[in-house]
Amino acid sequence: MKIARFSHNDAIRYGILDGGDLVVLEGDPMFAGYETTGERIPLADAALLAPVIPRSKVVCVGKNYHDHAKEMGGEAPEEPLLFLKPNTSVIGPGDTIVRPIALSEQTDFEGELAVVIGRIAKNVPADRAHEYVFGYTVANDVTARDLQRRDGQWTRGKGFDTFCPLGPVIETEFDADAATIETRVNGEVRQQAPLTDMIHSVADIIAYASAVFTLLPGDVILTGTPAGVGPFAAGDTVEVEVTGLGILRNPARDAAPAA
């Protein structure tokens, strides 16, 4: 089931994607379930938004593919390498990534699979992790690479507004073992890998993260990026596609000079 968050007639709503229509839901499906209003809205008449705005945090995993760890100049960590992005970094499909050129000279794409948490999760065993997943979507862990290297920790380099595109929808039924991820810049393939190349599985990441902090409904986990990360420029369009989840497409521009 594909769940969309969308804007229509100045109202933000949720719906189930059914062919070319959105079947409108009562409230937020993570809290209100899948009861429908009976209304159908043509997808062409709606504007898709980020499918979720995390209630508290975006949890990210660094160096979760061996080849990416090598290209970043190190071995893959034995345990998931966690960091956070603020929820203010989230934008939706079609929204513009803003490059902070007054502070950074290199803005990189990182295509990733994202997991949306559906239940309060604390100390979850890996074999029960699937019970806490609402669904899956596509993400781009945009990074100011020079700031990440300079700071020695990743908060600033990963946390700018617009640095966490999510979308286009949440898929509640998804088989990561059968899916691949591909990132393109202006149509040119830059990243491509099966999701089975992840070092730490979705279940293991949820178990590891929930042992540290409580995961709340609507929190998002970014599961890491394959090799091939690199810069993009103003005027470029970055696309991240995951089999079965769709294409997350975002144009880029430079931030306007400070007044």
Short mmCIF file of C-alpha atoms in Angstrom, two decimals:
data_model
loop_
_atom_site.label_atom_id
_atom_site.label_comp_id
_atom_site.label_asym_id
_atom_site.label_seq_id
_atom_site.Cartn_x
_atom_site.Cartn_y
_atom_site.Cartn_z
CA MET A 1 0.00 0.00 0.00
CA LYS A 2 1.38 3.37 -1.02
CA ILE A 3 0.60 6.23 1.40
CA ALA A 4 0.99 9.83 0.28
CA ARG A 5 0.96 13.10 2.19
CA PHE A 6 -0.33 15.82 -0.09
CA SER A 7 -1.72 19.30 -0.40
CA HIS A 8 -5.08 19.97 -2.06
CA ASN A 9 -7.08 23.19 -1.89
CA ASP A 10 -4.72 24.56 0.76
CA ALA A 11 -5.28 21.55 3.07
CA ILE A 12 -2.65 18.94 3.96
CA ARG A 13 -4.07 15.41 3.93
CA TYR A 14 -3.08 11.75 3.61
CA GLY A 15 -4.25 9.29 1.03
CA ILE A 16 -3.76 5.83 -0.43
CA LEU A 17 -2.44 5.90 -3.97
CA ASP A 18 -4.86 3.94 -6.15
CA GLY A 19 -4.02 4.18 -9.83
CA GLY A 20 -4.28 7.84 -10.77
CA ASP A 21 -6.24 8.79 -7.66
CA LEU A 22 -5.63 9.43 -3.97
CA VAL A 23 -8.18 7.77 -1.69
CA VAL A 24 -8.37 10.28 1.16
CA LEU A 25 -7.76 9.03 4.71
CA GLU A 26 -9.17 10.27 8.00
CA GLY A 27 -6.29 11.95 9.84
CA ASP A 28 -2.73 10.64 10.05
CA PRO A 29 -2.59 6.89 9.24
CA MET A 30 0.22 6.32 11.75
CA PHE A 31 -2.23 7.26 14.49
CA ALA A 32 -5.71 6.95 12.94
CA GLY A 33 -5.30 3.83 10.80
CA TYR A 34 -6.59 3.49 7.26
CA GLU A 35 -10.20 4.64 7.56
CA THR A 36 -11.17 6.52 4.41
CA THR A 37 -13.42 9.52 3.96
CA GLY A 38 -14.92 8.19 0.72
CA GLU A 39 -13.36 11.06 -1.22
CA ARG A 40 -11.08 10.45 -4.20
CA ILE A 41 -8.78 13.17 -5.53
CA PRO A 42 -7.00 12.87 -8.88
CA LEU A 43 -3.25 12.69 -8.28
CA ALA A 44 -2.80 15.33 -10.98
CA ASP A 45 -4.79 17.79 -8.85
CA ALA A 46 -2.66 17.27 -5.71
CA ALA A 47 0.86 18.32 -4.75
CA LEU A 48 2.88 15.56 -3.11
CA LEU A 49 4.67 16.63 0.07
CA ALA A 50 7.33 14.92 2.17
CA PRO A 51 5.45 11.74 3.12
CA VAL A 52 6.28 12.26 6.79
CA ILE A 53 7.67 15.04 8.98
CA PRO A 54 9.54 13.20 11.75
CA ARG A 55 8.04 13.86 15.18
CA SER A 56 11.45 14.13 16.83
CA LYS A 57 14.40 13.02 14.70
CA VAL A 58 15.93 11.59 11.57
CA VAL A 59 18.34 8.81 12.56
CA CYS A 60 21.09 8.15 10.02
CA VAL A 61 23.64 5.39 9.56
CA GLY A 62 27.07 6.23 8.18
CA LYS A 63 29.33 3.96 6.14
CA ASN A 64 26.81 1.12 5.87
CA TYR A 65 28.12 -0.14 2.52
CA HIS A 66 31.67 -1.50 2.29
CA ASP A 67 32.50 0.28 -0.97
CA HIS A 68 31.24 3.61 0.37
CA ALA A 69 33.33 3.23 3.52
CA LYS A 70 36.39 2.69 1.30
CA GLU A 71 35.67 5.74 -0.83
CA MET A 72 35.40 7.81 2.36
CA GLY A 73 38.88 6.68 3.36
CA GLY A 74 38.26 4.06 6.04
CA GLU A 75 36.98 0.64 6.94
CA ALA A 76 33.34 0.01 7.65
CA PRO A 77 32.56 0.26 11.38
CA GLU A 78 31.75 -3.00 13.17
CA GLU A 79 28.60 -1.45 14.67
CA PRO A 80 26.14 0.96 13.03
CA LEU A 81 27.58 4.48 13.01
CA LEU A 82 24.68 6.69 14.08
CA PHE A 83 24.14 10.41 13.67
CA LEU A 84 21.07 12.66 13.56
CA LYS A 85 19.58 15.18 11.18
CA PRO A 86 17.02 17.72 12.42
CA ASN A 87 13.45 17.40 11.20
CA THR A 88 13.80 20.94 9.80
CA SER A 89 16.08 19.46 7.11
CA VAL A 90 13.17 17.51 5.57
CA ILE A 91 11.69 18.53 2.21
CA GLY A 92 9.46 16.64 -0.21
CA PRO A 93 9.52 15.49 -3.82
CA GLY A 94 10.04 18.33 -6.24
CA ASP A 95 11.18 20.71 -3.53
CA THR A 96 14.46 22.55 -4.06
CA ILE A 97 17.70 21.64 -2.33
CA VAL A 98 19.43 24.88 -1.32
CA ARG A 99 23.23 24.79 -1.39
CA PRO A 100 24.69 26.92 1.47
CA ILE A 101 27.44 28.43 -0.67
CA ALA A 102 28.36 31.12 1.89
CA LEU A 103 29.51 28.36 4.24
CA SER A 104 30.32 25.37 2.06
CA GLU A 105 32.04 24.78 -1.26
CA GLN A 106 30.87 21.18 -1.83
CA THR A 107 27.34 19.82 -1.55
CA ASP A 108 27.05 16.06 -2.16
CA PHE A 109 24.15 13.69 -2.84
CA GLU A 110 23.74 10.40 -0.95
CA GLY A 111 20.84 8.24 -2.11
CA GLU A 112 19.38 6.04 0.64
CA LEU A 113 16.53 3.78 1.69
CA ALA A 114 14.49 5.35 4.50
CA VAL A 115 12.45 3.52 7.15
CA VAL A 116 9.44 5.17 8.82
CA ILE A 117 8.76 4.07 12.39
CA GLY A 118 5.13 3.33 13.22
CA ARG A 119 5.17 2.49 16.96
CA ILE A 120 7.04 3.62 20.04
CA ALA A 121 10.19 1.50 19.99
CA LYS A 122 12.63 0.95 22.84
CA ASN A 123 15.02 -1.99 23.22
CA VAL A 124 13.46 -3.76 20.25
CA PRO A 125 14.99 -7.18 19.42
CA ALA A 126 16.02 -7.51 15.78
CA ASP A 127 13.64 -10.41 15.17
CA ARG A 128 10.69 -8.18 16.09
CA ALA A 129 11.88 -5.00 14.38
CA HIS A 130 9.40 -5.40 11.50
CA GLU A 131 6.55 -4.92 13.99
CA TYR A 132 7.66 -1.31 14.52
CA VAL A 133 7.98 -0.31 10.86
CA PHE A 134 5.16 1.71 9.31
CA GLY A 135 6.74 1.67 5.88
CA TYR A 136 9.59 2.65 3.59
CA THR A 137 10.44 5.60 1.39
CA VAL A 138 13.35 7.14 -0.52
CA ALA A 139 15.83 9.64 0.91
CA ASN A 140 18.74 11.83 -0.08
CA ASP A 141 21.19 12.46 2.77
CA VAL A 142 22.50 15.73 1.34
CA THR A 143 25.88 16.63 2.83
CA ALA A 144 28.14 19.67 2.92
CA ARG A 145 31.19 17.46 2.52
CA ASP A 146 33.85 20.04 3.29
CA LEU A 147 32.13 20.98 6.56
CA GLN A 148 31.73 17.33 7.51
CA ARG A 149 35.48 16.80 7.09
CA ARG A 150 36.43 20.08 8.75
CA ASP A 151 34.22 19.76 11.82
CA GLY A 152 35.21 16.21 12.76
CA GLN A 153 31.55 15.49 13.54
CA TRP A 154 28.63 15.59 11.18
CA THR A 155 25.87 17.74 12.65
CA ARG A 156 26.52 20.92 10.69
CA GLY A 157 27.49 19.23 7.43
CA LYS A 158 24.33 17.11 7.43
CA GLY A 159 21.84 19.41 9.11
CA PHE A 160 21.11 22.37 6.83
CA ASP A 161 17.53 23.14 5.89
CA THR A 162 16.55 21.17 2.72
CA PHE A 163 19.27 18.54 3.35
CA CYS A 164 16.86 15.62 3.83
CA PRO A 165 14.58 15.13 0.83
CA LEU A 166 12.05 12.32 1.41
CA GLY A 167 9.44 10.74 -0.87
CA PRO A 168 7.57 10.38 -3.03
CA VAL A 169 5.33 8.08 -0.92
CA ILE A 170 5.53 5.53 1.91
CA GLU A 171 5.22 1.90 0.85
CA THR A 172 3.89 -0.29 3.65
CA GLU A 173 4.77 -3.57 1.91
CA PHE A 174 8.38 -3.71 0.75
CA ASP A 175 11.04 -6.39 0.27
CA ALA A 176 14.46 -4.80 0.67
CA ASP A 177 16.18 -8.03 -0.37
CA ALA A 178 14.69 -7.73 -3.86
CA ALA A 179 15.31 -4.01 -4.39
CA THR A 180 18.08 -1.85 -5.80
CA ILE A 181 18.93 1.81 -5.34
CA GLU A 182 20.11 4.19 -8.03
CA THR A 183 21.05 7.87 -7.87
CA ARG A 184 21.19 10.05 -10.97
CA VAL A 185 22.30 13.64 -11.55
CA ASN A 186 20.72 15.18 -14.66
CA GLY A 187 19.91 11.65 -15.80
CA GLU A 188 23.48 10.32 -15.42
CA VAL A 189 23.79 7.34 -13.08
CA ARG A 190 26.14 8.06 -10.16
CA GLN A 191 25.19 5.36 -7.63
CA GLN A 192 23.77 1.88 -8.12
CA ALA A 193 23.64 -1.09 -5.74
CA PRO A 194 21.34 -3.81 -4.43
CA LEU A 195 20.05 -3.08 -0.94
CA THR A 196 21.45 -6.47 0.09
CA ASP A 197 24.87 -4.76 0.00
CA MET A 198 24.01 -3.00 3.27
CA ILE A 199 26.34 -4.14 6.06
CA HIS A 200 23.80 -3.73 8.85
CA SER A 201 20.22 -4.73 8.01
CA VAL A 202 17.14 -2.65 8.71
CA ALA A 203 16.25 -4.96 11.60
CA ASP A 204 19.72 -4.69 13.14
CA ILE A 205 19.71 -0.89 12.81
CA ILE A 206 16.34 -0.59 14.55
CA ALA A 207 17.52 -2.87 17.36
CA TYR A 208 20.78 -0.95 17.76
CA ALA A 209 19.21 2.52 17.63
CA SER A 210 16.31 1.67 19.95
CA ALA A 211 18.80 0.47 22.57
CA VAL A 212 20.18 4.02 22.63
CA PHE A 213 17.07 6.19 22.40
CA THR A 214 13.34 5.74 22.04
CA LEU A 215 12.07 5.82 18.47
CA LEU A 216 8.71 7.55 18.08
CA PRO A 217 5.99 7.09 15.45
CA GLY A 218 6.98 9.19 12.46
CA ASP A 219 10.71 9.06 13.18
CA VAL A 220 12.74 8.24 10.09
CA ILE A 221 15.85 6.06 9.77
CA LEU A 222 18.20 6.59 6.83
CA THR A 223 20.04 3.32 6.26
CA GLY A 224 23.23 4.47 4.55
CA THR A 225 24.41 5.12 1.01
CA PRO A 226 26.34 3.00 -1.52
CA ALA A 227 29.54 4.06 -3.25
CA GLY A 228 29.51 6.83 -5.81
CA VAL A 229 28.62 9.87 -3.72
CA GLY A 230 29.64 13.16 -5.23
CA PRO A 231 28.87 16.83 -5.70
CA PHE A 232 26.05 18.53 -7.53
CA ALA A 233 25.61 22.15 -8.55
CA ALA A 234 22.91 24.78 -8.83
CA GLY A 235 20.65 23.94 -11.76
CA ASP A 236 21.19 20.20 -11.40
CA THR A 237 18.40 17.74 -10.69
CA VAL A 238 19.12 14.83 -8.36
CA GLU A 239 17.01 11.68 -8.63
CA VAL A 240 17.09 8.76 -6.20
CA GLU A 241 15.14 5.66 -7.19
CA VAL A 242 14.49 2.54 -5.13
CA THR A 243 12.79 -0.41 -6.79
CA GLY A 244 9.15 -0.48 -5.72
CA LEU A 245 9.27 2.87 -3.92
CA GLY A 246 9.44 5.30 -6.82
CA ILE A 247 11.66 8.22 -7.74
CA LEU A 248 12.58 11.09 -5.43
CA ARG A 249 13.44 14.04 -7.65
CA ASN A 250 14.76 17.41 -6.44
CA PRO A 251 16.26 20.39 -8.26
CA ALA A 252 19.07 22.39 -6.70
CA ARG A 253 19.89 26.08 -6.38
CA ASP A 254 22.35 28.21 -4.48
CA ALA A 255 21.28 30.12 -1.40
CA ALA A 256 20.74 33.81 -1.96
CA PRO A 257 23.39 36.11 -0.47
CA ALA A 258 22.61 37.33 3.04
CA ALA A 259 20.99 40.75 3.13
#
